[in-house]
PDB file of C-alpha atoms in Angstrom:
ATOM      1  CA  PHE A   1       3.623-175.196-148.790  1.00  0.00           C
ATOM      2  CA  GLN A   2       3.329-177.052-145.284  1.00  0.00           C
ATOM      3  CA  ARG A   3       3.420-180.697-146.231  1.00  0.00           C
ATOM      4  CA  GLU A   4       6.475-180.523-148.682  1.00  0.00           C
ATOM      5  CA  ALA A   5       8.264-177.678-146.141  1.00  0.00           C
ATOM      6  CA  ARG A   6       7.917-180.404-143.596  1.00  0.00           C
ATOM      7  CA  ALA A   7       9.056-183.168-145.904  1.00  0.00           C
ATOM      8  CA  ALA A   8      12.112-180.681-146.659  1.00  0.00           C
ATOM      9  CA  SER A   9      12.641-180.407-142.530  1.00  0.00           C
ATOM     10  CA  ALA A  10      13.076-184.189-142.292  1.00  0.00           C
ATOM     11  CA  LEU A  11      16.135-183.812-143.891  1.00  0.00           C
ATOM     12  CA  ASN A  12      19.110-183.758-141.330  1.00  0.00           C
ATOM     13  CA  HIS A  13      22.262-184.137-143.818  1.00  0.00           C
ATOM     14  CA  PRO A  14      25.567-181.697-143.501  1.00  0.00           C
ATOM     15  CA  HIS A  15      25.181-180.575-147.081  1.00  0.00           C
ATOM     16  CA  ILE A  16      21.391-179.537-146.305  1.00  0.00           C
ATOM     17  CA  SER A  17      20.074-176.735-145.058  1.00  0.00           C
ATOM     18  CA  THR A  18      18.179-177.209-141.795  1.00  0.00           C
ATOM     19  CA  ILE A  19      15.243-176.216-141.371  1.00  0.00           C
ATOM     20  CA  TYR A  20      13.582-175.926-137.680  1.00  0.00           C
ATOM     21  CA  ASP A  21       9.942-174.490-137.931  1.00  0.00           C
ATOM     22  CA  ILE A  22       6.762-173.335-140.072  1.00  0.00           C
ATOM     23  CA  ASP A  23       4.484-171.658-139.216  1.00  0.00           C
ATOM     24  CA  GLU A  24       2.187-168.939-140.513  1.00  0.00           C
ATOM     25  CA  HIS A  25       2.443-164.888-139.350  1.00  0.00           C
ATOM     26  CA  GLU A  26      -0.894-162.689-140.800  1.00  0.00           C
ATOM     27  CA  GLY A  27      -2.083-165.292-143.406  1.00  0.00           C
ATOM     28  CA  GLN A  28       1.556-165.214-144.853  1.00  0.00           C
ATOM     29  CA  PRO A  29       3.044-168.491-144.501  1.00  0.00           C
ATOM     30  CA  PHE A  30       7.019-168.748-143.274  1.00  0.00           C
ATOM     31  CA  ILE A  31      10.101-171.509-143.019  1.00  0.00           C
ATOM     32  CA  VAL A  32      12.592-170.819-140.218  1.00  0.00           C
ATOM     33  CA  MET A  33      15.946-171.927-141.532  1.00  0.00           C
ATOM     34  CA  GLU A  34      19.410-171.861-139.771  1.00  0.00           C
ATOM     35  CA  PHE A  35      21.805-168.655-140.262  1.00  0.00           C
ATOM     36  CA  LEU A  36      24.751-168.866-142.302  1.00  0.00           C
ATOM     37  CA  GLU A  37      27.554-167.135-143.111  1.00  0.00           C
ATOM     38  CA  GLY A  38      29.783-167.252-146.341  1.00  0.00           C
ATOM     39  CA  GLN A  39      28.429-166.679-149.837  1.00  0.00           C
ATOM     40  CA  THR A  40      26.237-168.657-152.595  1.00  0.00           C
ATOM     41  CA  LEU A  41      28.481-170.666-155.645  1.00  0.00           C
ATOM     42  CA  LYS A  42      26.805-168.100-157.647  1.00  0.00           C
ATOM     43  CA  HIS A  43      29.336-165.592-156.675  1.00  0.00           C
ATOM     44  CA  ARG A  44      32.106-168.338-155.732  1.00  0.00           C
ATOM     45  CA  ILE A  45      31.736-168.488-159.895  1.00  0.00           C
ATOM     46  CA  ALA A  46      31.425-165.115-160.415  1.00  0.00           C
ATOM     47  CA  GLY A  47      32.514-166.254-164.165  1.00  0.00           C
ATOM     48  CA  LYS A  48      35.508-168.045-163.695  1.00  0.00           C
ATOM     49  CA  PRO A  49      36.529-171.819-163.264  1.00  0.00           C
ATOM     50  CA  LEU A  50      37.167-173.483-160.416  1.00  0.00           C
ATOM     51  CA  PRO A  51      40.115-175.469-159.509  1.00  0.00           C
ATOM     52  CA  THR A  52      39.468-178.864-160.399  1.00  0.00           C
ATOM     53  CA  GLU A  53      40.029-180.301-156.606  1.00  0.00           C
ATOM     54  CA  GLN A  54      37.470-177.809-155.581  1.00  0.00           C
ATOM     55  CA  ILE A  55      34.559-179.149-157.951  1.00  0.00           C
ATOM     56  CA  LEU A  56      35.032-182.524-157.087  1.00  0.00           C
ATOM     57  CA  LYS A  57      34.510-181.796-153.318  1.00  0.00           C
ATOM     58  CA  LEU A  58      31.341-179.440-154.153  1.00  0.00           C
ATOM     59  CA  GLY A  59      30.065-181.663-156.811  1.00  0.00           C
ATOM     60  CA  MET A  60      30.327-184.294-154.166  1.00  0.00           C
ATOM     61  CA  GLU A  61      28.590-182.112-150.994  1.00  0.00           C
ATOM     62  CA  ILE A  62      25.928-181.664-153.397  1.00  0.00           C
ATOM     63  CA  ALA A  63      24.836-185.285-154.783  1.00  0.00           C
ATOM     64  CA  SER A  64      25.662-186.465-151.265  1.00  0.00           C
ATOM     65  CA  ALA A  65      22.783-183.713-150.293  1.00  0.00           C
ATOM     66  CA  VAL A  66      20.237-185.227-153.468  1.00  0.00           C
ATOM     67  CA  GLU A  67      21.295-188.242-152.743  1.00  0.00           C
ATOM     68  CA  ALA A  68      19.502-187.849-149.347  1.00  0.00           C
ATOM     69  CA  ALA A  69      16.698-186.295-150.279  1.00  0.00           C
ATOM     70  CA  HIS A  70      16.400-188.488-153.256  1.00  0.00           C
ATOM     71  CA  ALA A  71      15.987-191.301-150.392  1.00  0.00           C
ATOM     72  CA  LYS A  72      13.312-188.931-148.578  1.00  0.00           C
ATOM     73  CA  GLY A  73      11.077-189.380-152.056  1.00  0.00           C
ATOM     74  CA  ILE A  74      11.928-185.620-152.682  1.00  0.00           C
ATOM     75  CA  ILE A  75      13.327-184.416-155.772  1.00  0.00           C
ATOM     76  CA  HIS A  76      14.725-179.999-155.588  1.00  0.00           C
ATOM     77  CA  ARG A  77      13.686-178.983-159.041  1.00  0.00           C
ATOM     78  CA  ASP A  78      15.639-175.823-158.761  1.00  0.00           C
ATOM     79  CA  LEU A  79      19.184-177.082-158.359  1.00  0.00           C
ATOM     80  CA  LYS A  80      21.553-173.798-159.033  1.00  0.00           C
ATOM     81  CA  PRO A  81      24.424-172.295-157.878  1.00  0.00           C
ATOM     82  CA  ALA A  82      22.435-169.446-156.415  1.00  0.00           C
ATOM     83  CA  ASN A  83      20.250-172.203-154.357  1.00  0.00           C
ATOM     84  CA  VAL A  84      23.940-173.521-153.262  1.00  0.00           C
ATOM     85  CA  PHE A  85      25.679-171.844-150.073  1.00  0.00           C
ATOM     86  CA  LEU A  86      29.278-171.921-149.030  1.00  0.00           C
ATOM     87  CA  THR A  87      29.963-171.826-145.699  1.00  0.00           C
ATOM     88  CA  GLN A  88      32.997-169.732-144.431  1.00  0.00           C
ATOM     89  CA  ASP A  89      34.654-173.135-143.744  1.00  0.00           C
ATOM     90  CA  GLY A  90      33.913-174.057-147.239  1.00  0.00           C
ATOM     91  CA  ARG A  91      30.995-176.769-147.011  1.00  0.00           C
ATOM     92  CA  ALA A  92      28.148-176.768-149.357  1.00  0.00           C
ATOM     93  CA  LYS A  93      24.624-176.854-147.937  1.00  0.00           C
ATOM     94  CA  VAL A  94      21.495-177.305-150.753  1.00  0.00           C
ATOM     95  CA  LEU A  95      19.294-174.623-150.126  1.00  0.00           C
ATOM     96  CA  ASP A  96      15.486-173.652-151.039  1.00  0.00           C
ATOM     97  CA  PHE A  97      13.563-177.112-150.848  1.00  0.00           C
ATOM     98  CA  GLY A  98      10.288-174.791-151.795  1.00  0.00           C
ATOM     99  CA  LEU A  99      10.223-175.696-155.325  1.00  0.00           C
ATOM    100  CA  ALA A 100      10.256-179.819-154.044  1.00  0.00           C
ATOM    101  CA  LYS A 101       8.116-182.587-155.348  1.00  0.00           C
ATOM    102  CA  LEU A 102       7.220-185.572-153.363  1.00  0.00           C
ATOM    103  CA  LEU A 103       8.109-188.172-155.140  1.00  0.00           C
ATOM    104  CA  ARG A 104       5.609-190.080-152.996  1.00  0.00           C
ATOM    105  CA  PRO A 105       2.565-188.791-150.897  1.00  0.00           C
ATOM    106  CA  ALA A 106       3.615-188.944-147.145  1.00  0.00           C
ATOM    107  CA  LYS A 107      -0.237-189.750-146.844  1.00  0.00           C
ATOM    108  CA  GLU A 108      -3.145-191.979-148.924  1.00  0.00           C
ATOM    109  CA  ASP A 109      -5.127-188.291-149.044  1.00  0.00           C
ATOM    110  CA  ALA A 110      -1.926-185.948-149.364  1.00  0.00           C
ATOM    111  CA  THR A 111      -2.448-186.284-153.505  1.00  0.00           C
ATOM    112  CA  THR A 112       0.375-184.408-155.248  1.00  0.00           C
ATOM    113  CA  GLU A 113      -2.278-183.082-157.487  1.00  0.00           C
ATOM    114  CA  SER A 114      -1.898-179.329-155.951  1.00  0.00           C
ATOM    115  CA  LEU A 115       2.167-179.666-156.211  1.00  0.00           C
ATOM    116  CA  THR A 116       1.929-180.309-160.597  1.00  0.00           C
ATOM    117  CA  GLN A 117      -0.910-178.541-161.213  1.00  0.00           C
ATOM    118  CA  THR A 118       1.101-175.211-160.497  1.00  0.00           C
ATOM    119  CA  GLN A 119       4.523-176.009-160.721  1.00  0.00           C
ATOM    120  CA  ALA A 120       4.542-178.243-163.986  1.00  0.00           C
ATOM    121  CA  LEU A 121       7.184-175.666-165.158  1.00  0.00           C
ATOM    122  CA  ALA A 122       9.084-174.534-161.685  1.00  0.00           C
ATOM    123  CA  GLY A 123      11.920-173.892-161.885  1.00  0.00           C
ATOM    124  CA  THR A 124      15.069-171.796-163.431  1.00  0.00           C
ATOM    125  CA  LEU A 125      15.127-172.107-167.137  1.00  0.00           C
ATOM    126  CA  PRO A 126      18.510-172.782-167.983  1.00  0.00           C
ATOM    127  CA  TYR A 127      19.383-175.543-165.518  1.00  0.00           C
ATOM    128  CA  MET A 128      15.827-177.176-166.280  1.00  0.00           C
ATOM    129  CA  ALA A 129      16.159-180.720-167.570  1.00  0.00           C
ATOM    130  CA  PRO A 130      14.575-181.008-171.133  1.00  0.00           C
ATOM    131  CA  GLU A 131      11.594-183.171-170.091  1.00  0.00           C
ATOM    132  CA  GLN A 132      11.094-180.335-167.754  1.00  0.00           C
ATOM    133  CA  LEU A 133      10.742-177.761-170.437  1.00  0.00           C
ATOM    134  CA  ARG A 134       8.460-180.308-172.242  1.00  0.00           C
ATOM    135  CA  GLY A 135       6.357-180.628-169.278  1.00  0.00           C
ATOM    136  CA  ALA A 136       6.745-184.787-168.941  1.00  0.00           C
ATOM    137  CA  SER A 137       6.912-186.657-166.116  1.00  0.00           C
ATOM    138  CA  VAL A 138       9.568-185.226-163.284  1.00  0.00           C
ATOM    139  CA  ASP A 139      11.873-187.987-161.457  1.00  0.00           C
ATOM    140  CA  HIS A 140      14.571-188.121-159.141  1.00  0.00           C
ATOM    141  CA  ARG A 141      17.212-187.723-162.712  1.00  0.00           C
ATOM    142  CA  SER A 142      16.129-184.550-163.654  1.00  0.00           C
ATOM    143  CA  ASP A 143      17.998-182.855-160.814  1.00  0.00           C
ATOM    144  CA  LEU A 144      20.785-184.770-161.716  1.00  0.00           C
ATOM    145  CA  TYR A 145      21.177-182.801-165.040  1.00  0.00           C
ATOM    146  CA  SER A 146      21.100-179.864-162.905  1.00  0.00           C
ATOM    147  CA  LEU A 147      23.643-180.836-160.750  1.00  0.00           C
ATOM    148  CA  GLY A 148      25.344-181.734-164.393  1.00  0.00           C
ATOM    149  CA  VAL A 149      24.880-177.615-164.870  1.00  0.00           C
ATOM    150  CA  VAL A 150      26.301-176.590-162.082  1.00  0.00           C
ATOM    151  CA  LEU A 151      29.144-178.717-162.624  1.00  0.00           C
ATOM    152  CA  TYR A 152      29.810-177.147-166.346  1.00  0.00           C
ATOM    153  CA  GLU A 153      29.378-174.046-164.915  1.00  0.00           C
ATOM    154  CA  MET A 154      31.663-174.482-162.120  1.00  0.00           C
ATOM    155  CA  ALA A 155      33.879-176.360-164.738  1.00  0.00           C
ATOM    156  CA  THR A 156      34.056-173.883-167.063  1.00  0.00           C
ATOM    157  CA  GLY A 157      32.725-170.388-165.263  1.00  0.00           C
ATOM    158  CA  ARG A 158      29.448-169.944-168.722  1.00  0.00           C
ATOM    159  CA  LEU A 159      26.314-172.111-168.962  1.00  0.00           C
ATOM    160  CA  PRO A 160      25.799-174.851-171.386  1.00  0.00           C
ATOM    161  CA  PHE A 161      22.989-173.008-172.886  1.00  0.00           C
ATOM    162  CA  ALA A 162      23.273-169.301-172.737  1.00  0.00           C
ATOM    163  CA  ALA A 163      20.835-168.010-175.221  1.00  0.00           C
ATOM    164  CA  GLU A 164      19.069-164.656-174.290  1.00  0.00           C
ATOM    165  CA  LEU A 165      15.625-165.175-175.527  1.00  0.00           C
ATOM    166  CA  PRO A 166      13.876-168.015-173.515  1.00  0.00           C
ATOM    167  CA  THR A 167      12.169-169.496-176.675  1.00  0.00           C
ATOM    168  CA  ALA A 168      15.304-170.267-178.032  1.00  0.00           C
ATOM    169  CA  LEU A 169      17.610-171.060-174.807  1.00  0.00           C
ATOM    170  CA  ALA A 170      14.990-173.687-174.228  1.00  0.00           C
ATOM    171  CA  ASP A 171      15.177-174.941-178.352  1.00  0.00           C
ATOM    172  CA  ASP A 172      18.941-175.515-177.516  1.00  0.00           C
ATOM    173  CA  ILE A 173      18.374-177.272-174.038  1.00  0.00           C
ATOM    174  CA  LEU A 174      15.961-179.496-175.892  1.00  0.00           C
ATOM    175  CA  HIS A 175      18.060-180.135-179.015  1.00  0.00           C
ATOM    176  CA  LYS A 176      21.743-179.282-179.475  1.00  0.00           C
ATOM    177  CA  PRO A 177      24.639-180.649-177.517  1.00  0.00           C
ATOM    178  CA  PRO A 178      26.662-178.000-175.315  1.00  0.00           C
ATOM    179  CA  PRO A 179      29.987-177.249-176.240  1.00  0.00           C
ATOM    180  CA  LEU A 180      32.808-179.814-174.587  1.00  0.00           C
ATOM    181  CA  PRO A 181      34.090-178.178-171.210  1.00  0.00           C
ATOM    182  CA  GLY A 182      37.283-178.796-171.989  1.00  0.00           C
ATOM    183  CA  ARG A 183      37.503-176.622-175.047  1.00  0.00           C
ATOM    184  CA  LEU A 184      36.205-173.908-172.718  1.00  0.00           C
ATOM    185  CA  ASN A 185      38.878-174.720-170.177  1.00  0.00           C
ATOM    186  CA  PRO A 186      41.790-176.965-171.055  1.00  0.00           C
ATOM    187  CA  ASP A 187      42.640-177.740-167.787  1.00  0.00           C
ATOM    188  CA  LEU A 188      39.616-179.649-167.343  1.00  0.00           C
ATOM    189  CA  SER A 189      40.102-183.492-166.764  1.00  0.00           C
ATOM    190  CA  PRO A 190      38.747-185.449-169.449  1.00  0.00           C
ATOM    191  CA  ARG A 191      37.335-187.758-167.166  1.00  0.00           C
ATOM    192  CA  LEU A 192      35.763-184.895-165.193  1.00  0.00           C
ATOM    193  CA  GLU A 193      34.045-183.730-168.933  1.00  0.00           C
ATOM    194  CA  GLU A 194      32.803-187.288-168.989  1.00  0.00           C
ATOM    195  CA  ILE A 195      31.312-186.923-165.842  1.00  0.00           C
ATOM    196  CA  ILE A 196      29.608-183.914-167.105  1.00  0.00           C
ATOM    197  CA  LEU A 197      28.127-184.864-170.303  1.00  0.00           C
ATOM    198  CA  LYS A 198      26.944-188.350-168.351  1.00  0.00           C
ATOM    199  CA  ALA A 199      25.142-185.261-166.335  1.00  0.00           C
ATOM    200  CA  LEU A 200      24.073-183.423-169.229  1.00  0.00           C
ATOM    201  CA  GLU A 201      22.329-186.653-171.602  1.00  0.00           C
ATOM    202  CA  LYS A 202      19.221-185.087-172.907  1.00  0.00           C
ATOM    203  CA  ASP A 203      17.980-188.673-172.655  1.00  0.00           C
ATOM    204  CA  PRO A 204      16.775-189.505-168.559  1.00  0.00           C
ATOM    205  CA  GLU A 205      17.892-192.744-169.562  1.00  0.00           C
ATOM    206  CA  ARG A 206      21.341-192.368-170.693  1.00  0.00           C
ATOM    207  CA  ARG A 207      21.946-190.053-168.190  1.00  0.00           C
ATOM    208  CA  TYR A 208      23.308-191.422-164.546  1.00  0.00           C
ATOM    209  CA  GLN A 209      20.066-193.518-162.851  1.00  0.00           C
ATOM    210  CA  SER A 210      21.262-192.462-159.039  1.00  0.00           C
ATOM    211  CA  ALA A 211      22.604-189.523-156.774  1.00  0.00           C
ATOM    212  CA  LYS A 212      24.681-191.574-155.004  1.00  0.00           C
ATOM    213  CA  GLU A 213      26.396-192.245-158.963  1.00  0.00           C
ATOM    214  CA  LEU A 214      27.299-189.626-160.167  1.00  0.00           C
ATOM    215  CA  ARG A 215      28.785-189.136-156.379  1.00  0.00           C
ATOM    216  CA  ILE A 216      30.915-192.508-156.392  1.00  0.00           C
ATOM    217  CA  ASP A 217      32.575-191.391-159.870  1.00  0.00           C
ATOM    218  CA  LEU A 218      33.424-187.598-158.541  1.00  0.00           C
ATOM    219  CA  ASP A 219      34.742-189.636-155.483  1.00  0.00           C
ATOM    220  CA  ARG A 220      36.947-192.303-158.117  1.00  0.00           C
ATOM    221  CA  LEU A 221      38.297-189.324-160.141  1.00  0.00           C
ATOM    222  CA  SER A 222      39.430-187.265-156.738  1.00  0.00           C
ATOM    223  CA  ALA A 223      40.945-190.547-155.482  1.00  0.00           C
TER     224      ALA A 223
END
């Protein structure tokens, strides 16, 4: 817990919630983070598509935060609208690196065994990449899949896969293509649809290979 929390506290970025301290009280570890006023992206979406300009702005901000985390060797593993906070001035702040996994141990003796052993399937099912569900090796591209789900939800007001039974939902994520977001939101730009679908590729090799690449595509479309 402390290793991951300290790694997250090293992420000094305008779109990542700042962590000020890690301590323990009566055997219970805790994190002190900045106080934020506003609402989560989950509450902002509330089942309705967001305007394209807002999707692009928030998408770039979240991608920028993820890019900074990946540069420090950290993947979030639980990106979802409930973990993205929108401040009162409209800025996105990525929250909760509590499930983050260090891609590279901070020290030689800080093995990742304890991180992966109990958190092999850590995350939130509708936002998990296919490789996470299979228990395969997870890398930064898993975050990009989750970001694709967030973009899809911002663009359509709904999840790409929404089966009620966890087994059926997992099977859909693993094997079915998502409904085209443009059919759910006719006002959606075809280029934005392409970006979302590329982020949602089931094969990590066919997905975006970096958050920077995704951010640049969103920036080009915004321009």
